Amino acid sequence: MSLEKQIMDQMKEAMKAKDAVALEALRAIKSGIILAKTESGAKDELSSDDEIKLLQKLVKQRKDSAAIYSEQGRQDLAEPELAQVAVIEKFLPAQLSEQEIEEAVSKIISEGGFSGMASMGQVMGLASKQLAGKADGKTISTVVKKLLA
């Protein structure tokens, strides 16, 4: 079942349940899908990789917003953002733990013979490609810096 169909089904459920937070998150996903489809050069259907990238972008936006709200002492605004994150993450594949990311990155470093911070860009490129959809870019970056330092 395509992501768009799943979103529509979930929107119906959220409307019936009068779940405003879930409905807002699902509408944001639907809006993102429509925008991605209408971009110049876009295809009628999004690939699963494009869907995952879209979902990750939406999650990151909401986490960043929640962090800003929390810094400013506005928990009343941060909580709905985090609730939307939980709704959107249901459609993402299971995320790897930091330990699993560390194992994958150390394998990339040892196989490529990389050392020092000068090779961070190369390691990040390989790790991001290999762990796409399974890990957050910020977490990958943190692990790469830790292992190359």
PDB file of C-alpha atoms in Angstrom:
ATOM      1  CA  MET A   1       0.000   0.000   0.000  1.00  0.00           C
ATOM      2  CA  SER A   2       1.426   3.373  -0.968  1.00  0.00           C
ATOM      3  CA  LEU A   3       2.211   5.981   1.644  1.00  0.00           C
ATOM      4  CA  GLU A   4      -0.419   8.298   0.197  1.00  0.00           C
ATOM      5  CA  LYS A   5      -3.154   5.647   0.593  1.00  0.00           C
ATOM      6  CA  GLN A   6      -2.021   4.897   4.155  1.00  0.00           C
ATOM      7  CA  ILE A   7      -2.134   8.595   5.007  1.00  0.00           C
ATOM      8  CA  MET A   8      -5.652   8.962   3.613  1.00  0.00           C
ATOM      9  CA  ASP A   9      -6.850   5.952   5.624  1.00  0.00           C
ATOM     10  CA  GLN A  10      -5.230   7.305   8.795  1.00  0.00           C
ATOM     11  CA  MET A  11      -6.750  10.758   8.169  1.00  0.00           C
ATOM     12  CA  LYS A  12     -10.220   9.212   8.062  1.00  0.00           C
ATOM     13  CA  GLU A  13      -9.531   7.430  11.347  1.00  0.00           C
ATOM     14  CA  ALA A  14      -8.201  10.622  12.953  1.00  0.00           C
ATOM     15  CA  MET A  15     -11.268  12.558  11.820  1.00  0.00           C
ATOM     16  CA  LYS A  16     -13.599   9.949  13.272  1.00  0.00           C
ATOM     17  CA  ALA A  17     -11.640   9.941  16.532  1.00  0.00           C
ATOM     18  CA  LYS A  18     -11.495  13.762  16.549  1.00  0.00           C
ATOM     19  CA  ASP A  19      -7.706  13.555  17.046  1.00  0.00           C
ATOM     20  CA  ALA A  20      -6.590  17.076  16.051  1.00  0.00           C
ATOM     21  CA  VAL A  21      -2.858  16.509  16.571  1.00  0.00           C
ATOM     22  CA  ALA A  22      -2.741  13.358  14.442  1.00  0.00           C
ATOM     23  CA  LEU A  23      -4.898  15.009  11.803  1.00  0.00           C
ATOM     24  CA  GLU A  24      -2.566  18.002  11.599  1.00  0.00           C
ATOM     25  CA  ALA A  25       0.497  15.737  11.238  1.00  0.00           C
ATOM     26  CA  LEU A  26      -1.201  13.603   8.580  1.00  0.00           C
ATOM     27  CA  ARG A  27      -2.266  16.692   6.648  1.00  0.00           C
ATOM     28  CA  ALA A  28       1.341  17.908   6.710  1.00  0.00           C
ATOM     29  CA  ILE A  29       2.482  14.579   5.223  1.00  0.00           C
ATOM     30  CA  LYS A  30      -0.214  14.728   2.553  1.00  0.00           C
ATOM     31  CA  SER A  31       0.753  18.303   1.726  1.00  0.00           C
ATOM     32  CA  GLY A  32       4.423  17.281   1.431  1.00  0.00           C
ATOM     33  CA  ILE A  33       3.517  14.431  -0.923  1.00  0.00           C
ATOM     34  CA  ILE A  34       1.428  16.719  -3.122  1.00  0.00           C
ATOM     35  CA  LEU A  35       4.216  19.319  -3.244  1.00  0.00           C
ATOM     36  CA  ALA A  36       6.777  16.655  -4.141  1.00  0.00           C
ATOM     37  CA  LYS A  37       4.539  15.328  -6.920  1.00  0.00           C
ATOM     38  CA  THR A  38       3.947  18.776  -8.416  1.00  0.00           C
ATOM     39  CA  GLU A  39       7.597  19.827  -8.498  1.00  0.00           C
ATOM     40  CA  SER A  40       9.003  20.270 -11.986  1.00  0.00           C
ATOM     41  CA  GLY A  41      10.404  17.004 -13.299  1.00  0.00           C
ATOM     42  CA  ALA A  42       8.557  14.943 -10.689  1.00  0.00           C
ATOM     43  CA  LYS A  43       6.898  11.633 -11.453  1.00  0.00           C
ATOM     44  CA  ASP A  44       3.295  10.690 -10.715  1.00  0.00           C
ATOM     45  CA  GLU A  45       4.359   8.415  -7.864  1.00  0.00           C
ATOM     46  CA  LEU A  46       7.077   8.986  -5.274  1.00  0.00           C
ATOM     47  CA  SER A  47       9.672   6.263  -4.802  1.00  0.00           C
ATOM     48  CA  SER A  48       9.898   4.721  -1.351  1.00  0.00           C
ATOM     49  CA  ASP A  49      13.261   6.501  -0.854  1.00  0.00           C
ATOM     50  CA  ASP A  50      11.635   9.854  -1.648  1.00  0.00           C
ATOM     51  CA  GLU A  51       8.795   9.068   0.756  1.00  0.00           C
ATOM     52  CA  ILE A  52      11.268   8.269   3.535  1.00  0.00           C
ATOM     53  CA  LYS A  53      13.237  11.466   2.872  1.00  0.00           C
ATOM     54  CA  LEU A  54      10.011  13.472   2.999  1.00  0.00           C
ATOM     55  CA  LEU A  55       8.971  11.901   6.305  1.00  0.00           C
ATOM     56  CA  GLN A  56      12.419  12.423   7.810  1.00  0.00           C
ATOM     57  CA  LYS A  57      12.337  16.076   6.749  1.00  0.00           C
ATOM     58  CA  LEU A  58       8.958  16.560   8.437  1.00  0.00           C
ATOM     59  CA  VAL A  59      10.187  14.873  11.630  1.00  0.00           C
ATOM     60  CA  LYS A  60      13.323  17.027  11.679  1.00  0.00           C
ATOM     61  CA  GLN A  61      11.308  20.222  11.203  1.00  0.00           C
ATOM     62  CA  ARG A  62       9.062  19.381  14.120  1.00  0.00           C
ATOM     63  CA  LYS A  63      11.929  18.338  16.406  1.00  0.00           C
ATOM     64  CA  ASP A  64      13.773  21.572  15.614  1.00  0.00           C
ATOM     65  CA  SER A  65      10.626  23.610  16.314  1.00  0.00           C
ATOM     66  CA  ALA A  66      10.040  21.772  19.588  1.00  0.00           C
ATOM     67  CA  ALA A  67      13.646  22.414  20.651  1.00  0.00           C
ATOM     68  CA  ILE A  68      13.286  26.140  19.940  1.00  0.00           C
ATOM     69  CA  TYR A  69       9.990  26.290  21.833  1.00  0.00           C
ATOM     70  CA  SER A  70      11.517  24.450  24.800  1.00  0.00           C
ATOM     71  CA  GLU A  71      14.500  26.829  24.894  1.00  0.00           C
ATOM     72  CA  GLN A  72      12.065  29.728  25.069  1.00  0.00           C
ATOM     73  CA  GLY A  73      10.056  28.075  27.846  1.00  0.00           C
ATOM     74  CA  ARG A  74       7.004  27.453  25.655  1.00  0.00           C
ATOM     75  CA  GLN A  75       6.120  23.860  26.528  1.00  0.00           C
ATOM     76  CA  ASP A  76       2.554  24.561  25.420  1.00  0.00           C
ATOM     77  CA  LEU A  77       3.864  24.857  21.846  1.00  0.00           C
ATOM     78  CA  ALA A  78       6.594  22.192  22.085  1.00  0.00           C
ATOM     79  CA  GLU A  79       4.297  19.349  23.163  1.00  0.00           C
ATOM     80  CA  PRO A  80       2.044  19.358  20.049  1.00  0.00           C
ATOM     81  CA  GLU A  81       5.163  19.366  17.849  1.00  0.00           C
ATOM     82  CA  LEU A  82       6.532  16.290  19.642  1.00  0.00           C
ATOM     83  CA  ALA A  83       3.119  14.609  19.437  1.00  0.00           C
ATOM     84  CA  GLN A  84       3.170  15.165  15.668  1.00  0.00           C
ATOM     85  CA  VAL A  85       6.663  13.641  15.529  1.00  0.00           C
ATOM     86  CA  ALA A  86       5.277  10.467  17.109  1.00  0.00           C
ATOM     87  CA  VAL A  87       2.504  10.301  14.487  1.00  0.00           C
ATOM     88  CA  ILE A  88       4.872  10.836  11.548  1.00  0.00           C
ATOM     89  CA  GLU A  89       7.453   8.331  12.852  1.00  0.00           C
ATOM     90  CA  LYS A  90       4.838   5.545  12.580  1.00  0.00           C
ATOM     91  CA  PHE A  91       5.344   5.682   8.808  1.00  0.00           C
ATOM     92  CA  LEU A  92       9.158   5.510   8.955  1.00  0.00           C
ATOM     93  CA  PRO A  93      11.130   2.269   9.060  1.00  0.00           C
ATOM     94  CA  ALA A  94      12.539   1.302  12.446  1.00  0.00           C
ATOM     95  CA  GLN A  95      15.446   3.546  13.394  1.00  0.00           C
ATOM     96  CA  LEU A  96      18.804   2.072  14.364  1.00  0.00           C
ATOM     97  CA  SER A  97      20.160   2.563  17.872  1.00  0.00           C
ATOM     98  CA  GLU A  98      23.306   4.612  18.376  1.00  0.00           C
ATOM     99  CA  GLN A  99      25.205   1.369  19.088  1.00  0.00           C
ATOM    100  CA  GLU A 100      24.119  -0.119  15.733  1.00  0.00           C
ATOM    101  CA  ILE A 101      25.049   3.099  13.923  1.00  0.00           C
ATOM    102  CA  GLU A 102      28.444   3.051  15.619  1.00  0.00           C
ATOM    103  CA  GLU A 103      29.047  -0.533  14.460  1.00  0.00           C
ATOM    104  CA  ALA A 104      28.095   0.302  10.866  1.00  0.00           C
ATOM    105  CA  VAL A 105      30.256   3.438  10.782  1.00  0.00           C
ATOM    106  CA  SER A 106      33.272   1.678  12.323  1.00  0.00           C
ATOM    107  CA  LYS A 107      32.928  -1.024   9.661  1.00  0.00           C
ATOM    108  CA  ILE A 108      32.905   1.657   6.923  1.00  0.00           C
ATOM    109  CA  ILE A 109      35.977   3.319   8.456  1.00  0.00           C
ATOM    110  CA  SER A 110      37.938   0.069   8.745  1.00  0.00           C
ATOM    111  CA  GLU A 111      37.020  -1.172   5.241  1.00  0.00           C
ATOM    112  CA  GLY A 112      37.902   2.168   3.643  1.00  0.00           C
ATOM    113  CA  GLY A 113      41.045   2.679   5.699  1.00  0.00           C
ATOM    114  CA  PHE A 114      39.892   6.159   6.749  1.00  0.00           C
ATOM    115  CA  SER A 115      41.522   8.052   9.598  1.00  0.00           C
ATOM    116  CA  GLY A 116      41.440  11.578  10.948  1.00  0.00           C
ATOM    117  CA  MET A 117      38.903  14.343  10.572  1.00  0.00           C
ATOM    118  CA  ALA A 118      40.106  15.040   7.010  1.00  0.00           C
ATOM    119  CA  SER A 119      38.217  11.977   5.784  1.00  0.00           C
ATOM    120  CA  MET A 120      34.951  12.871   7.558  1.00  0.00           C
ATOM    121  CA  GLY A 121      33.234  13.941   4.336  1.00  0.00           C
ATOM    122  CA  GLN A 122      33.978  10.631   2.629  1.00  0.00           C
ATOM    123  CA  VAL A 123      32.847   8.593   5.636  1.00  0.00           C
ATOM    124  CA  MET A 124      29.670  10.698   6.009  1.00  0.00           C
ATOM    125  CA  GLY A 125      28.829  10.175   2.329  1.00  0.00           C
ATOM    126  CA  LEU A 126      29.178   6.401   2.574  1.00  0.00           C
ATOM    127  CA  ALA A 127      27.427   6.169   5.939  1.00  0.00           C
ATOM    128  CA  SER A 128      24.535   8.387   4.860  1.00  0.00           C
ATOM    129  CA  LYS A 129      24.015   6.282   1.763  1.00  0.00           C
ATOM    130  CA  GLN A 130      24.190   2.986   3.650  1.00  0.00           C
ATOM    131  CA  LEU A 131      22.019   4.086   6.578  1.00  0.00           C
ATOM    132  CA  ALA A 132      19.484   6.125   4.585  1.00  0.00           C
ATOM    133  CA  GLY A 133      16.076   5.992   6.221  1.00  0.00           C
ATOM    134  CA  LYS A 134      17.387   4.027   9.175  1.00  0.00           C
ATOM    135  CA  ALA A 135      19.218   6.794  11.015  1.00  0.00           C
ATOM    136  CA  ASP A 136      19.113  10.539  11.482  1.00  0.00           C
ATOM    137  CA  GLY A 137      21.888  12.490   9.737  1.00  0.00           C
ATOM    138  CA  LYS A 138      22.751  14.368  12.923  1.00  0.00           C
ATOM    139  CA  THR A 139      23.271  11.117  14.831  1.00  0.00           C
ATOM    140  CA  ILE A 140      25.413   9.690  12.021  1.00  0.00           C
ATOM    141  CA  SER A 141      27.529  12.874  12.043  1.00  0.00           C
ATOM    142  CA  THR A 142      28.031  12.693  15.808  1.00  0.00           C
ATOM    143  CA  VAL A 143      29.142   9.046  15.616  1.00  0.00           C
ATOM    144  CA  VAL A 144      31.500   9.706  12.683  1.00  0.00           C
ATOM    145  CA  LYS A 145      33.146  12.624  14.552  1.00  0.00           C
ATOM    146  CA  LYS A 146      33.533  10.475  17.666  1.00  0.00           C
ATOM    147  CA  LEU A 147      35.138   7.587  15.782  1.00  0.00           C
ATOM    148  CA  LEU A 148      37.459   9.721  13.635  1.00  0.00           C
ATOM    149  CA  ALA A 149      38.666  11.933  16.492  1.00  0.00           C
TER     150      ALA A 149
END
